[in-house]
PDB file of N, CA and C in Angstrom:
ATOM      1  N   MET A   1       0.815  -1.200   0.000  1.00 75.00           N
ATOM      2  CA  MET A   1       0.000   0.000   0.000  1.00 75.00           C
ATOM      3  C   MET A   1       0.856   1.260   0.000  1.00 75.00           C
ATOM      4  N   GLY A   2       2.143   1.123   0.283  1.00 82.00           N
ATOM      5  CA  GLY A   2       3.031   2.279   0.224  1.00 82.00           C
ATOM      6  C   GLY A   2       2.984   3.191   1.430  1.00 82.00           C
ATOM      7  N   ILE A   3       2.470   2.720   2.552  1.00 93.00           N
ATOM      8  CA  ILE A   3       2.446   3.539   3.767  1.00 93.00           C
ATOM      9  C   ILE A   3       3.892   3.696   4.235  1.00 93.00           C
ATOM     10  N   GLU A   4       4.352   4.945   4.317  1.00 96.00           N
ATOM     11  CA  GLU A   4       5.757   5.188   4.603  1.00 96.00           C
ATOM     12  C   GLU A   4       6.150   4.873   6.037  1.00 96.00           C
ATOM     13  N   GLU A   5       5.215   5.046   6.976  1.00 97.00           N
ATOM     14  CA  GLU A   5       5.541   4.807   8.371  1.00 97.00           C
ATOM     15  C   GLU A   5       4.278   4.454   9.142  1.00 97.00           C
ATOM     16  N   TYR A   6       4.389   3.472  10.028  1.00 97.00           N
ATOM     17  CA  TYR A   6       3.296   3.188  10.957  1.00 97.00           C
ATOM     18  C   TYR A   6       3.888   2.769  12.290  1.00 97.00           C
ATOM     19  N   TRP A   7       3.079   2.910  13.334  1.00 96.00           N
ATOM     20  CA  TRP A   7       3.542   2.598  14.687  1.00 96.00           C
ATOM     21  C   TRP A   7       2.731   1.446  15.254  1.00 96.00           C
ATOM     22  N   ILE A   8       3.392   0.627  16.073  1.00 95.00           N
ATOM     23  CA  ILE A   8       2.727  -0.421  16.846  1.00 95.00           C
ATOM     24  C   ILE A   8       3.055  -0.129  18.309  1.00 95.00           C
ATOM     25  N   VAL A   9       2.023  -0.113  19.142  1.00 94.00           N
ATOM     26  CA  VAL A   9       2.216   0.120  20.574  1.00 94.00           C
ATOM     27  C   VAL A   9       1.773  -1.135  21.320  1.00 94.00           C
ATOM     28  N   ASP A  10       2.713  -1.781  21.985  1.00 93.00           N
ATOM     29  CA  ASP A  10       2.407  -2.969  22.780  1.00 93.00           C
ATOM     30  C   ASP A  10       2.544  -2.587  24.254  1.00 93.00           C
ATOM     31  N   TYR A  11       1.527  -1.898  24.780  1.00 89.00           N
ATOM     32  CA  TYR A  11       1.585  -1.382  26.150  1.00 89.00           C
ATOM     33  C   TYR A  11       1.463  -2.491  27.188  1.00 89.00           C
ATOM     34  N   ALA A  12       0.899  -3.633  26.821  1.00 88.00           N
ATOM     35  CA  ALA A  12       0.726  -4.737  27.761  1.00 88.00           C
ATOM     36  C   ALA A  12       1.834  -5.792  27.632  1.00 88.00           C
ATOM     37  N   ALA A  13       2.799  -5.556  26.766  1.00 89.00           N
ATOM     38  CA  ALA A  13       3.921  -6.472  26.544  1.00 89.00           C
ATOM     39  C   ALA A  13       3.421  -7.882  26.207  1.00 89.00           C
ATOM     40  N   LEU A  14       2.504  -7.962  25.261  1.00 88.00           N
ATOM     41  CA  LEU A  14       1.936  -9.245  24.855  1.00 88.00           C
ATOM     42  C   LEU A  14       2.676  -9.883  23.688  1.00 88.00           C
ATOM     43  N   GLY A  15       3.490  -9.118  22.993  1.00 89.00           N
ATOM     44  CA  GLY A  15       4.206  -9.631  21.828  1.00 89.00           C
ATOM     45  C   GLY A  15       5.221 -10.690  22.197  1.00 89.00           C
ATOM     46  N   GLY A  16       5.662 -11.409  21.197  1.00 89.00           N
ATOM     47  CA  GLY A  16       6.648 -12.460  21.406  1.00 89.00           C
ATOM     48  C   GLY A  16       8.007 -11.898  21.800  1.00 89.00           C
ATOM     49  N   LYS A  17       8.781 -12.699  22.515  1.00 87.00           N
ATOM     50  CA  LYS A  17      10.110 -12.272  22.943  1.00 87.00           C
ATOM     51  C   LYS A  17      10.993 -11.886  21.765  1.00 87.00           C
ATOM     52  N   LYS A  18      10.749 -12.507  20.621  1.00 82.00           N
ATOM     53  CA  LYS A  18      11.501 -12.184  19.403  1.00 82.00           C
ATOM     54  C   LYS A  18      11.356 -10.704  19.047  1.00 82.00           C
ATOM     55  N   PHE A  19      10.185 -10.147  19.349  1.00 83.00           N
ATOM     56  CA  PHE A  19       9.910  -8.756  18.983  1.00 83.00           C
ATOM     57  C   PHE A  19      10.157  -7.776  20.120  1.00 83.00           C
ATOM     58  N   ILE A  20       9.714  -8.113  21.333  1.00 83.00           N
ATOM     59  CA  ILE A  20       9.791  -7.130  22.415  1.00 83.00           C
ATOM     60  C   ILE A  20      10.890  -7.421  23.427  1.00 83.00           C
ATOM     61  N   GLY A  21      11.657  -8.463  23.206  1.00 82.00           N
ATOM     62  CA  GLY A  21      12.797  -8.749  24.054  1.00 82.00           C
ATOM     63  C   GLY A  21      12.465  -9.630  25.243  1.00 82.00           C
ATOM     64  N   ASN A  22      13.508  -9.941  25.997  1.00 86.00           N
ATOM     65  CA  ASN A  22      13.379 -10.789  27.179  1.00 86.00           C
ATOM     66  C   ASN A  22      14.196 -10.142  28.290  1.00 86.00           C
ATOM     67  N   PRO A  23      13.597  -9.719  29.364  1.00 86.00           N
ATOM     68  CA  PRO A  23      12.197  -9.919  29.734  1.00 86.00           C
ATOM     69  C   PRO A  23      11.281  -9.009  28.909  1.00 86.00           C
ATOM     70  N   LYS A  24      10.042  -9.447  28.796  1.00 88.00           N
ATOM     71  CA  LYS A  24       9.062  -8.667  28.053  1.00 88.00           C
ATOM     72  C   LYS A  24       8.800  -7.341  28.761  1.00 88.00           C
ATOM     73  N   GLN A  25       8.632  -6.285  27.970  1.00 90.00           N
ATOM     74  CA  GLN A  25       8.327  -4.969  28.519  1.00 90.00           C
ATOM     75  C   GLN A  25       7.527  -4.167  27.507  1.00 90.00           C
ATOM     76  N   PRO A  26       6.762  -3.200  27.975  1.00 91.00           N
ATOM     77  CA  PRO A  26       5.992  -2.369  27.039  1.00 91.00           C
ATOM     78  C   PRO A  26       6.916  -1.773  25.969  1.00 91.00           C
ATOM     79  N   THR A  27       6.456  -1.807  24.739  1.00 93.00           N
ATOM     80  CA  THR A  27       7.315  -1.460  23.603  1.00 93.00           C
ATOM     81  C   THR A  27       6.557  -0.651  22.555  1.00 93.00           C
ATOM     82  N   PHE A  28       7.246   0.307  21.956  1.00 94.00           N
ATOM     83  CA  PHE A  28       6.777   1.034  20.769  1.00 94.00           C
ATOM     84  C   PHE A  28       7.617   0.559  19.598  1.00 94.00           C
ATOM     85  N   PHE A  29       6.981   0.360  18.461  1.00 95.00           N
ATOM     86  CA  PHE A  29       7.692   0.090  17.221  1.00 95.00           C
ATOM     87  C   PHE A  29       7.358   1.191  16.229  1.00 95.00           C
ATOM     88  N   VAL A  30       8.367   1.729  15.580  1.00 97.00           N
ATOM     89  CA  VAL A  30       8.172   2.638  14.462  1.00 97.00           C
ATOM     90  C   VAL A  30       8.646   1.864  13.237  1.00 97.00           C
ATOM     91  N   CYS A  31       7.717   1.553  12.354  1.00 97.00           N
ATOM     92  CA  CYS A  31       7.997   0.742  11.169  1.00 97.00           C
ATOM     93  C   CYS A  31       8.102   1.660   9.965  1.00 97.00           C
ATOM     94  N   ILE A  32       9.255   1.625   9.316  1.00 97.00           N
ATOM     95  CA  ILE A  32       9.546   2.552   8.219  1.00 97.00           C
ATOM     96  C   ILE A  32       9.754   1.762   6.931  1.00 97.00           C
ATOM     97  N   LEU A  33       9.069   2.179   5.879  1.00 96.00           N
ATOM     98  CA  LEU A  33       9.189   1.538   4.573  1.00 96.00           C
ATOM     99  C   LEU A  33      10.498   1.966   3.910  1.00 96.00           C
ATOM    100  N   GLU A  34      11.372   0.977   3.682  1.00 95.00           N
ATOM    101  CA  GLU A  34      12.657   1.232   3.028  1.00 95.00           C
ATOM    102  C   GLU A  34      12.861   0.194   1.936  1.00 95.00           C
ATOM    103  N   GLU A  35      12.952   0.651   0.705  1.00 94.00           N
ATOM    104  CA  GLU A  35      13.168  -0.209  -0.453  1.00 94.00           C
ATOM    105  C   GLU A  35      12.156  -1.350  -0.514  1.00 94.00           C
ATOM    106  N   GLY A  36      10.888  -1.021  -0.239  1.00 93.00           N
ATOM    107  CA  GLY A  36       9.806  -1.987  -0.375  1.00 93.00           C
ATOM    108  C   GLY A  36       9.581  -2.899   0.815  1.00 93.00           C
ATOM    109  N   GLU A  37      10.385  -2.756   1.874  1.00 94.00           N
ATOM    110  CA  GLU A  37      10.223  -3.584   3.071  1.00 94.00           C
ATOM    111  C   GLU A  37      10.215  -2.700   4.310  1.00 94.00           C
ATOM    112  N   TYR A  38       9.481  -3.156   5.325  1.00 95.00           N
ATOM    113  CA  TYR A  38       9.407  -2.389   6.558  1.00 95.00           C
ATOM    114  C   TYR A  38      10.532  -2.765   7.511  1.00 95.00           C
ATOM    115  N   GLN A  39      11.191  -1.743   8.016  1.00 96.00           N
ATOM    116  CA  GLN A  39      12.207  -1.897   9.045  1.00 96.00           C
ATOM    117  C   GLN A  39      11.546  -1.544  10.376  1.00 96.00           C
ATOM    118  N   MET A  40      11.563  -2.483  11.319  1.00 94.00           N
ATOM    119  CA  MET A  40      10.927  -2.269  12.619  1.00 94.00           C
ATOM    120  C   MET A  40      11.970  -1.746  13.605  1.00 94.00           C
ATOM    121  N   ASN A  41      11.745  -0.556  14.109  1.00 96.00           N
ATOM    122  CA  ASN A  41      12.635   0.047  15.091  1.00 96.00           C
ATOM    123  C   ASN A  41      11.938  -0.004  16.445  1.00 96.00           C
ATOM    124  N   ARG A  42      12.572  -0.662  17.417  1.00 95.00           N
ATOM    125  CA  ARG A  42      11.967  -0.904  18.721  1.00 95.00           C
ATOM    126  C   ARG A  42      12.448   0.138  19.733  1.00 95.00           C
ATOM    127  N   PHE A  43      11.496   0.640  20.530  1.00 96.00           N
ATOM    128  CA  PHE A  43      11.805   1.621  21.559  1.00 96.00           C
ATOM    129  C   PHE A  43      11.157   1.180  22.873  1.00 96.00           C
ATOM    130  N   THR A  44      11.946   1.172  23.942  1.00 94.00           N
ATOM    131  CA  THR A  44      11.453   0.787  25.260  1.00 94.00           C
ATOM    132  C   THR A  44      11.991   1.763  26.304  1.00 94.00           C
ATOM    133  N   GLU A  45      11.383   1.726  27.464  1.00 93.00           N
ATOM    134  CA  GLU A  45      11.804   2.487  28.636  1.00 93.00           C
ATOM    135  C   GLU A  45      12.044   3.959  28.320  1.00 93.00           C
ATOM    136  N   ASN A  46      13.251   4.451  28.570  1.00 95.00           N
ATOM    137  CA  ASN A  46      13.554   5.881  28.417  1.00 95.00           C
ATOM    138  C   ASN A  46      14.193   6.250  27.085  1.00 95.00           C
ATOM    139  N   THR A  47      14.235   5.313  26.149  1.00 95.00           N
ATOM    140  CA  THR A  47      14.819   5.601  24.841  1.00 95.00           C
ATOM    141  C   THR A  47      13.873   6.514  24.058  1.00 95.00           C
ATOM    142  N   PRO A  48      14.331   7.691  23.643  1.00 96.00           N
ATOM    143  CA  PRO A  48      13.453   8.585  22.860  1.00 96.00           C
ATOM    144  C   PRO A  48      12.993   7.916  21.567  1.00 96.00           C
ATOM    145  N   ILE A  49      11.722   8.075  21.252  1.00 97.00           N
ATOM    146  CA  ILE A  49      11.154   7.519  20.021  1.00 97.00           C
ATOM    147  C   ILE A  49      11.584   8.402  18.863  1.00 97.00           C
ATOM    148  N   ILE A  50      12.152   7.790  17.835  1.00 96.00           N
ATOM    149  CA  ILE A  50      12.618   8.519  16.648  1.00 96.00           C
ATOM    150  C   ILE A  50      11.702   8.188  15.486  1.00 96.00           C
ATOM    151  N   SER A  51      11.180   9.239  14.857  1.00 96.00           N
ATOM    152  CA  SER A  51      10.266   9.076  13.735  1.00 96.00           C
ATOM    153  C   SER A  51      10.627  10.068  12.629  1.00 96.00           C
ATOM    154  N   PRO A  52      10.921   9.577  11.411  1.00 95.00           N
ATOM    155  CA  PRO A  52      11.172  10.493  10.304  1.00 95.00           C
ATOM    156  C   PRO A  52       9.956  11.377   9.986  1.00 95.00           C
ATOM    157  N   THR A  53       8.759  10.850  10.208  1.00 95.00           N
ATOM    158  CA  THR A  53       7.543  11.611   9.913  1.00 95.00           C
ATOM    159  C   THR A  53       7.323  12.722  10.931  1.00 95.00           C
ATOM    160  N   PHE A  54       7.727  12.496  12.179  1.00 95.00           N
ATOM    161  CA  PHE A  54       7.550  13.470  13.253  1.00 95.00           C
ATOM    162  C   PHE A  54       8.911  13.763  13.900  1.00 95.00           C
ATOM    163  N   PRO A  55       9.795  14.478  13.214  1.00 95.00           N
ATOM    164  CA  PRO A  55      11.151  14.678  13.728  1.00 95.00           C
ATOM    165  C   PRO A  55      11.211  15.474  15.036  1.00 95.00           C
ATOM    166  N   GLN A  56      10.194  16.257  15.341  1.00 96.00           N
ATOM    167  CA  GLN A  56      10.185  17.043  16.571  1.00 96.00           C
ATOM    168  C   GLN A  56       9.639  16.255  17.763  1.00 96.00           C
ATOM    169  N   PHE A  57       9.140  15.047  17.524  1.00 94.00           N
ATOM    170  CA  PHE A  57       8.594  14.217  18.594  1.00 94.00           C
ATOM    171  C   PHE A  57       9.706  13.918  19.584  1.00 94.00           C
ATOM    172  N   ASN A  58       9.450  14.192  20.871  1.00 93.00           N
ATOM    173  CA  ASN A  58      10.509  14.068  21.855  1.00 93.00           C
ATOM    174  C   ASN A  58      10.000  13.416  23.142  1.00 93.00           C
ATOM    175  N   LEU A  59       9.466  12.211  23.018  1.00 95.00           N
ATOM    176  CA  LEU A  59       8.992  11.465  24.177  1.00 95.00           C
ATOM    177  C   LEU A  59       9.521  10.038  24.118  1.00 95.00           C
ATOM    178  N   SER A  60       9.628   9.441  25.281  1.00 96.00           N
ATOM    179  CA  SER A  60      10.021   8.031  25.373  1.00 96.00           C
ATOM    180  C   SER A  60       8.778   7.194  25.659  1.00 96.00           C
ATOM    181  N   PRO A  61       8.840   5.892  25.442  1.00 95.00           N
ATOM    182  CA  PRO A  61       7.703   5.040  25.794  1.00 95.00           C
ATOM    183  C   PRO A  61       7.306   5.208  27.264  1.00 95.00           C
ATOM    184  N   GLN A  62       8.264   5.272  28.158  1.00 94.00           N
ATOM    185  CA  GLN A  62       7.954   5.405  29.582  1.00 94.00           C
ATOM    186  C   GLN A  62       7.152   6.674  29.861  1.00 94.00           C
ATOM    187  N   GLN A  63       7.495   7.785  29.212  1.00 94.00           N
ATOM    188  CA  GLN A  63       6.752   9.022  29.390  1.00 94.00           C
ATOM    189  C   GLN A  63       5.329   8.899  28.886  1.00 94.00           C
ATOM    190  N   ILE A  64       5.152   8.256  27.744  1.00 92.00           N
ATOM    191  CA  ILE A  64       3.812   8.110  27.168  1.00 92.00           C
ATOM    192  C   ILE A  64       2.956   7.177  28.032  1.00 92.00           C
ATOM    193  N   PHE A  65       3.523   6.068  28.467  1.00 89.00           N
ATOM    194  CA  PHE A  65       2.754   5.126  29.287  1.00 89.00           C
ATOM    195  C   PHE A  65       2.395   5.768  30.634  1.00 89.00           C
ATOM    196  N   ALA A  66       3.250   6.626  31.178  1.00 90.00           N
ATOM    197  CA  ALA A  66       2.953   7.310  32.446  1.00 90.00           C
ATOM    198  C   ALA A  66       1.767   8.256  32.295  1.00 90.00           C
ATOM    199  N   ILE A  67       1.657   8.921  31.155  1.00 87.00           N
ATOM    200  CA  ILE A  67       0.547   9.834  30.894  1.00 87.00           C
ATOM    201  C   ILE A  67      -0.770   9.060  30.779  1.00 87.00           C
ATOM    202  N   ALA A  68      -0.693   7.870  30.197  1.00 78.00           N
ATOM    203  CA  ALA A  68      -1.897   7.078  29.931  1.00 78.00           C
ATOM    204  C   ALA A  68      -2.495   6.446  31.199  1.00 78.00           C
ATOM    205  N   LEU A  69      -1.720   6.318  32.249  1.00 67.00           N
ATOM    206  CA  LEU A  69      -2.223   5.657  33.460  1.00 67.00           C
ATOM    207  C   LEU A  69      -3.033   6.567  34.324  1.00 67.00           C
TER     208      LEU A  69
END
């Protein structure tokens, strides 16, 4: 479909260890279309989320999950 970027938010850490790591933890994925394939960039805890579509975005998963509670 040519969607340049999409996000996956696994706030309950339900994804497989292959994707969200071990031990499992709440995770954000920013998936970017590069040469016809999506590259999944994983962000957890205090790591700032990097998005080409939103370059001024300056929050970490931990900050976002804290706001949601």
